[in-house]
């Protein structure tokens, strides 16, 4: 899992968002979200379009999940 995918996963877990709800509202298949964010047996990174759709849905700037932004904080 790449750094941005891992940080999105941590953010979603920390905030207590429901993956089924996110899937329905974003039209990203549930299994794609699950395999990228929660399934430790799979090494699936979020695709760029999925990442951007998720950030939009969560109401966050995608830059907060970058390595450079985390180092600056």
mmCIF file of N, CA and C in Angstrom:
data_model
loop_
_atom_site.group_PDB
_atom_site.id
_atom_site.type_symbol
_atom_site.label_atom_id
_atom_site.label_comp_id
_atom_site.label_asym_id
_atom_site.label_seq_id
_atom_site.Cartn_x
_atom_site.Cartn_y
_atom_site.Cartn_z
ATOM 1 N N UNK A 1 0.854 -1.173 0.000
ATOM 2 C CA UNK A 1 0.000 0.000 0.000
ATOM 3 C C UNK A 1 0.899 1.235 0.000
ATOM 4 N N UNK A 2 0.635 2.175 -0.906
ATOM 5 C CA UNK A 2 1.442 3.390 -0.943
ATOM 6 C C UNK A 2 1.082 4.309 0.222
ATOM 7 N N UNK A 3 1.884 5.322 0.419
ATOM 8 C CA UNK A 3 1.703 6.211 1.557
ATOM 9 C C UNK A 3 0.368 6.930 1.565
ATOM 10 N N UNK A 4 -0.041 7.459 0.417
ATOM 11 C CA UNK A 4 -1.304 8.195 0.358
ATOM 12 C C UNK A 4 -2.484 7.274 0.647
ATOM 13 N N UNK A 5 -2.478 6.073 0.083
ATOM 14 C CA UNK A 5 -3.559 5.118 0.338
ATOM 15 C C UNK A 5 -3.609 4.774 1.820
ATOM 16 N N UNK A 6 -2.458 4.560 2.414
ATOM 17 C CA UNK A 6 -2.405 4.239 3.841
ATOM 18 C C UNK A 6 -2.964 5.388 4.682
ATOM 19 N N UNK A 7 -2.611 6.615 4.336
ATOM 20 C CA UNK A 7 -3.092 7.757 5.104
ATOM 21 C C UNK A 7 -4.595 7.976 4.928
ATOM 22 N N UNK A 8 -5.113 7.719 3.726
ATOM 23 C CA UNK A 8 -6.564 7.799 3.521
ATOM 24 C C UNK A 8 -7.248 6.736 4.379
ATOM 25 N N UNK A 9 -6.697 5.536 4.400
ATOM 26 C CA UNK A 9 -7.244 4.453 5.218
ATOM 27 C C UNK A 9 -7.278 4.849 6.695
ATOM 28 N N UNK A 10 -6.184 5.389 7.191
ATOM 29 C CA UNK A 10 -6.119 5.824 8.590
ATOM 30 C C UNK A 10 -7.144 6.916 8.876
ATOM 31 N N UNK A 11 -7.286 7.849 7.951
ATOM 32 C CA UNK A 11 -8.236 8.955 8.109
ATOM 33 C C UNK A 11 -9.666 8.415 8.196
ATOM 34 N N UNK A 12 -10.013 7.517 7.282
ATOM 35 C CA UNK A 12 -11.363 6.959 7.257
ATOM 36 C C UNK A 12 -11.641 6.158 8.524
ATOM 37 N N UNK A 13 -10.679 5.390 8.974
ATOM 38 C CA UNK A 13 -10.852 4.619 10.217
ATOM 39 C C UNK A 13 -11.009 5.550 11.411
ATOM 40 N N UNK A 14 -10.141 6.561 11.479
ATOM 41 C CA UNK A 14 -10.160 7.505 12.604
ATOM 42 C C UNK A 14 -11.498 8.251 12.690
ATOM 43 N N UNK A 15 -12.025 8.636 11.540
ATOM 44 C CA UNK A 15 -13.285 9.383 11.501
ATOM 45 C C UNK A 15 -14.511 8.477 11.627
ATOM 46 N N UNK A 16 -14.313 7.153 11.484
ATOM 47 C CA UNK A 16 -15.409 6.209 11.644
ATOM 48 C C UNK A 16 -16.379 6.161 10.476
ATOM 49 N N UNK A 17 -15.897 6.481 9.281
ATOM 50 C CA UNK A 17 -16.759 6.433 8.101
ATOM 51 C C UNK A 17 -17.069 4.985 7.737
ATOM 52 N N UNK A 18 -18.240 4.780 7.173
ATOM 53 C CA UNK A 18 -18.701 3.464 6.751
ATOM 54 C C UNK A 18 -18.389 3.262 5.266
ATOM 55 N N UNK A 19 -17.651 2.198 4.940
ATOM 56 C CA UNK A 19 -17.265 1.957 3.547
ATOM 57 C C UNK A 19 -18.459 1.715 2.629
ATOM 58 N N UNK A 20 -19.473 1.034 3.115
ATOM 59 C CA UNK A 20 -20.661 0.794 2.280
ATOM 60 C C UNK A 20 -21.317 2.113 1.899
ATOM 61 N N UNK A 21 -21.409 3.015 2.860
ATOM 62 C CA UNK A 21 -21.995 4.325 2.607
ATOM 63 C C UNK A 21 -21.151 5.115 1.614
ATOM 64 N N UNK A 22 -19.830 5.099 1.812
ATOM 65 C CA UNK A 22 -18.928 5.788 0.891
ATOM 66 C C UNK A 22 -19.065 5.212 -0.513
ATOM 67 N N UNK A 23 -19.122 3.902 -0.610
ATOM 68 C CA UNK A 23 -19.248 3.241 -1.910
ATOM 69 C C UNK A 23 -20.520 3.667 -2.633
ATOM 70 N N UNK A 24 -21.627 3.668 -1.912
ATOM 71 C CA UNK A 24 -22.906 4.070 -2.521
ATOM 72 C C UNK A 24 -22.861 5.523 -3.001
ATOM 73 N N UNK A 25 -22.291 6.389 -2.193
ATOM 74 C CA UNK A 25 -22.307 7.824 -2.521
ATOM 75 C C UNK A 25 -21.272 8.217 -3.576
ATOM 76 N N UNK A 26 -20.183 7.462 -3.676
ATOM 77 C CA UNK A 26 -19.131 7.812 -4.631
ATOM 78 C C UNK A 26 -19.182 6.972 -5.905
ATOM 79 N N UNK A 27 -19.942 5.887 -5.867
ATOM 80 C CA UNK A 27 -20.032 4.934 -6.983
ATOM 81 C C UNK A 27 -18.698 4.212 -7.222
ATOM 82 N N UNK A 28 -17.842 4.163 -6.201
ATOM 83 C CA UNK A 28 -16.627 3.349 -6.252
ATOM 84 C C UNK A 28 -17.024 1.979 -5.707
ATOM 85 N N UNK A 29 -16.752 0.911 -6.429
ATOM 86 C CA UNK A 29 -17.155 -0.412 -5.941
ATOM 87 C C UNK A 29 -16.630 -0.687 -4.532
ATOM 88 N N UNK A 30 -17.505 -1.268 -3.719
ATOM 89 C CA UNK A 30 -17.154 -1.569 -2.326
ATOM 90 C C UNK A 30 -15.878 -2.378 -2.235
ATOM 91 N N UNK A 31 -15.750 -3.419 -3.044
ATOM 92 C CA UNK A 31 -14.564 -4.282 -2.950
ATOM 93 C C UNK A 31 -13.291 -3.537 -3.332
ATOM 94 N N UNK A 32 -13.376 -2.585 -4.237
ATOM 95 C CA UNK A 32 -12.200 -1.771 -4.574
ATOM 96 C C UNK A 32 -11.779 -0.949 -3.358
ATOM 97 N N UNK A 33 -12.753 -0.342 -2.688
ATOM 98 C CA UNK A 33 -12.448 0.421 -1.469
ATOM 99 C C UNK A 33 -11.898 -0.493 -0.379
ATOM 100 N N UNK A 34 -12.574 -1.605 -0.150
ATOM 101 C CA UNK A 34 -12.150 -2.522 0.903
ATOM 102 C C UNK A 34 -10.741 -3.044 0.643
ATOM 103 N N UNK A 35 -10.483 -3.497 -0.575
ATOM 104 C CA UNK A 35 -9.166 -4.053 -0.891
ATOM 105 C C UNK A 35 -8.063 -2.999 -0.785
ATOM 106 N N UNK A 36 -8.373 -1.762 -1.104
ATOM 107 C CA UNK A 36 -7.369 -0.700 -1.029
ATOM 108 C C UNK A 36 -7.152 -0.200 0.397
ATOM 109 N N UNK A 37 -8.221 -0.097 1.165
ATOM 110 C CA UNK A 37 -8.137 0.596 2.451
ATOM 111 C C UNK A 37 -8.089 -0.312 3.675
ATOM 112 N N UNK A 38 -8.699 -1.489 3.610
ATOM 113 C CA UNK A 38 -8.810 -2.312 4.814
ATOM 114 C C UNK A 38 -8.265 -3.735 4.700
ATOM 115 N N UNK A 39 -8.138 -4.264 3.500
ATOM 116 C CA UNK A 39 -7.717 -5.649 3.334
ATOM 117 C C UNK A 39 -6.197 -5.748 3.366
ATOM 118 N N UNK A 40 -5.663 -6.221 4.470
ATOM 119 C CA UNK A 40 -4.214 -6.311 4.637
ATOM 120 C C UNK A 40 -3.591 -7.429 3.796
ATOM 121 N N UNK A 41 -4.414 -8.347 3.300
ATOM 122 C CA UNK A 41 -3.903 -9.438 2.466
ATOM 123 C C UNK A 41 -3.727 -9.028 1.011
ATOM 124 N N UNK A 42 -4.316 -7.913 0.630
ATOM 125 C CA UNK A 42 -4.193 -7.410 -0.740
ATOM 126 C C UNK A 42 -3.317 -6.169 -0.727
ATOM 127 N N UNK A 43 -2.570 -5.977 -1.758
ATOM 128 C CA UNK A 43 -1.716 -4.794 -1.869
ATOM 129 C C UNK A 43 -2.233 -3.940 -3.022
ATOM 130 N N UNK A 44 -3.428 -3.396 -2.847
ATOM 131 C CA UNK A 44 -4.058 -2.597 -3.900
ATOM 132 C C UNK A 44 -4.066 -1.133 -3.492
ATOM 133 N N UNK A 45 -3.368 -0.303 -4.247
ATOM 134 C CA UNK A 45 -3.399 1.136 -4.006
ATOM 135 C C UNK A 45 -4.657 1.723 -4.632
ATOM 136 N N UNK A 46 -5.105 2.831 -4.068
ATOM 137 C CA UNK A 46 -6.209 3.555 -4.697
ATOM 138 C C UNK A 46 -5.762 4.048 -6.060
ATOM 139 N N UNK A 47 -6.646 4.008 -7.017
ATOM 140 C CA UNK A 47 -6.369 4.610 -8.319
ATOM 141 C C UNK A 47 -6.543 6.113 -8.174
ATOM 142 N N UNK A 48 -5.920 6.859 -9.049
ATOM 143 C CA UNK A 48 -5.952 8.321 -8.952
ATOM 144 C C UNK A 48 -7.387 8.839 -8.939
ATOM 145 N N UNK A 49 -8.220 8.329 -9.838
ATOM 146 C CA UNK A 49 -9.599 8.808 -9.879
ATOM 147 C C UNK A 49 -10.346 8.457 -8.590
ATOM 148 N N UNK A 50 -10.104 7.262 -8.040
ATOM 149 C CA UNK A 50 -10.734 6.875 -6.780
ATOM 150 C C UNK A 50 -10.265 7.786 -5.647
ATOM 151 N N UNK A 51 -8.973 8.059 -5.611
ATOM 152 C CA UNK A 51 -8.396 8.924 -4.580
ATOM 153 C C UNK A 51 -9.038 10.311 -4.619
ATOM 154 N N UNK A 52 -9.142 10.882 -5.811
ATOM 155 C CA UNK A 52 -9.707 12.226 -5.934
ATOM 156 C C UNK A 52 -11.198 12.254 -5.604
ATOM 157 N N UNK A 53 -11.924 11.237 -6.024
ATOM 158 C CA UNK A 53 -13.349 11.142 -5.697
ATOM 159 C C UNK A 53 -13.523 11.022 -4.184
ATOM 160 N N UNK A 54 -12.704 10.196 -3.547
ATOM 161 C CA UNK A 54 -12.780 10.051 -2.087
ATOM 162 C C UNK A 54 -12.495 11.364 -1.375
ATOM 163 N N UNK A 55 -11.448 12.052 -1.793
ATOM 164 C CA UNK A 55 -11.104 13.333 -1.167
ATOM 165 C C UNK A 55 -12.246 14.323 -1.316
ATOM 166 N N UNK A 56 -12.848 14.372 -2.494
ATOM 167 C CA UNK A 56 -13.991 15.255 -2.714
ATOM 168 C C UNK A 56 -15.145 14.875 -1.802
ATOM 169 N N UNK A 57 -15.443 13.594 -1.717
ATOM 170 C CA UNK A 57 -16.533 13.110 -0.863
ATOM 171 C C UNK A 57 -16.264 13.430 0.610
ATOM 172 N N UNK A 58 -15.016 13.266 1.035
ATOM 173 C CA UNK A 58 -14.652 13.522 2.431
ATOM 174 C C UNK A 58 -14.516 15.011 2.731
ATOM 175 N N UNK A 59 -14.475 15.820 1.691
ATOM 176 C CA UNK A 59 -14.356 17.259 1.875
ATOM 177 C C UNK A 59 -12.975 17.697 2.320
ATOM 178 N N UNK A 60 -11.949 16.971 1.852
ATOM 179 C CA UNK A 60 -10.576 17.314 2.226
ATOM 180 C C UNK A 60 -9.739 17.568 0.976
ATOM 181 N N UNK A 61 -8.733 18.401 1.139
ATOM 182 C CA UNK A 61 -7.789 18.680 0.068
ATOM 183 C C UNK A 61 -6.866 17.473 -0.069
ATOM 184 N N UNK A 62 -6.704 16.920 -1.258
ATOM 185 C CA UNK A 62 -5.855 15.733 -1.441
ATOM 186 C C UNK A 62 -4.418 15.923 -0.940
ATOM 187 N N UNK A 63 -3.945 17.154 -0.902
ATOM 188 C CA UNK A 63 -2.563 17.407 -0.494
ATOM 189 C C UNK A 63 -2.301 16.982 0.958
ATOM 190 N N UNK A 64 -3.347 16.915 1.783
ATOM 191 C CA UNK A 64 -3.105 16.540 3.186
ATOM 192 C C UNK A 64 -2.615 15.103 3.324
ATOM 193 N N UNK A 65 -2.798 14.299 2.280
ATOM 194 C CA UNK A 65 -2.358 12.908 2.318
ATOM 195 C C UNK A 65 -0.985 12.693 1.680
ATOM 196 N N UNK A 66 -0.336 13.762 1.239
ATOM 197 C CA UNK A 66 0.970 13.620 0.594
ATOM 198 C C UNK A 66 2.088 13.528 1.627
ATOM 199 N N UNK A 67 3.192 12.910 1.229
ATOM 200 C CA UNK A 67 4.352 12.801 2.105
ATOM 201 C C UNK A 67 4.915 14.171 2.447
ATOM 202 N N UNK A 68 4.996 15.063 1.473
ATOM 203 C CA UNK A 68 5.558 16.394 1.694
ATOM 204 C C UNK A 68 4.749 17.181 2.711
ATOM 205 N N UNK A 69 3.432 17.097 2.637
ATOM 206 C CA UNK A 69 2.572 17.827 3.574
ATOM 207 C C UNK A 69 2.741 17.317 4.985
ATOM 208 N N UNK A 70 2.897 16.024 5.151
ATOM 209 C CA UNK A 70 3.035 15.439 6.486
ATOM 210 C C UNK A 70 4.362 15.840 7.100
ATOM 211 N N UNK A 71 5.416 15.984 6.286
ATOM 212 C CA UNK A 71 6.707 16.403 6.801
ATOM 213 C C UNK A 71 6.694 17.859 7.242
ATOM 214 N N UNK A 72 5.855 18.668 6.569
ATOM 215 C CA UNK A 72 5.801 20.094 6.868
ATOM 216 C C UNK A 72 5.058 20.374 8.171
ATOM 217 N N UNK A 73 4.235 19.441 8.593
ATOM 218 C CA UNK A 73 3.420 19.655 9.793
ATOM 219 C C UNK A 73 4.174 19.348 11.048
#
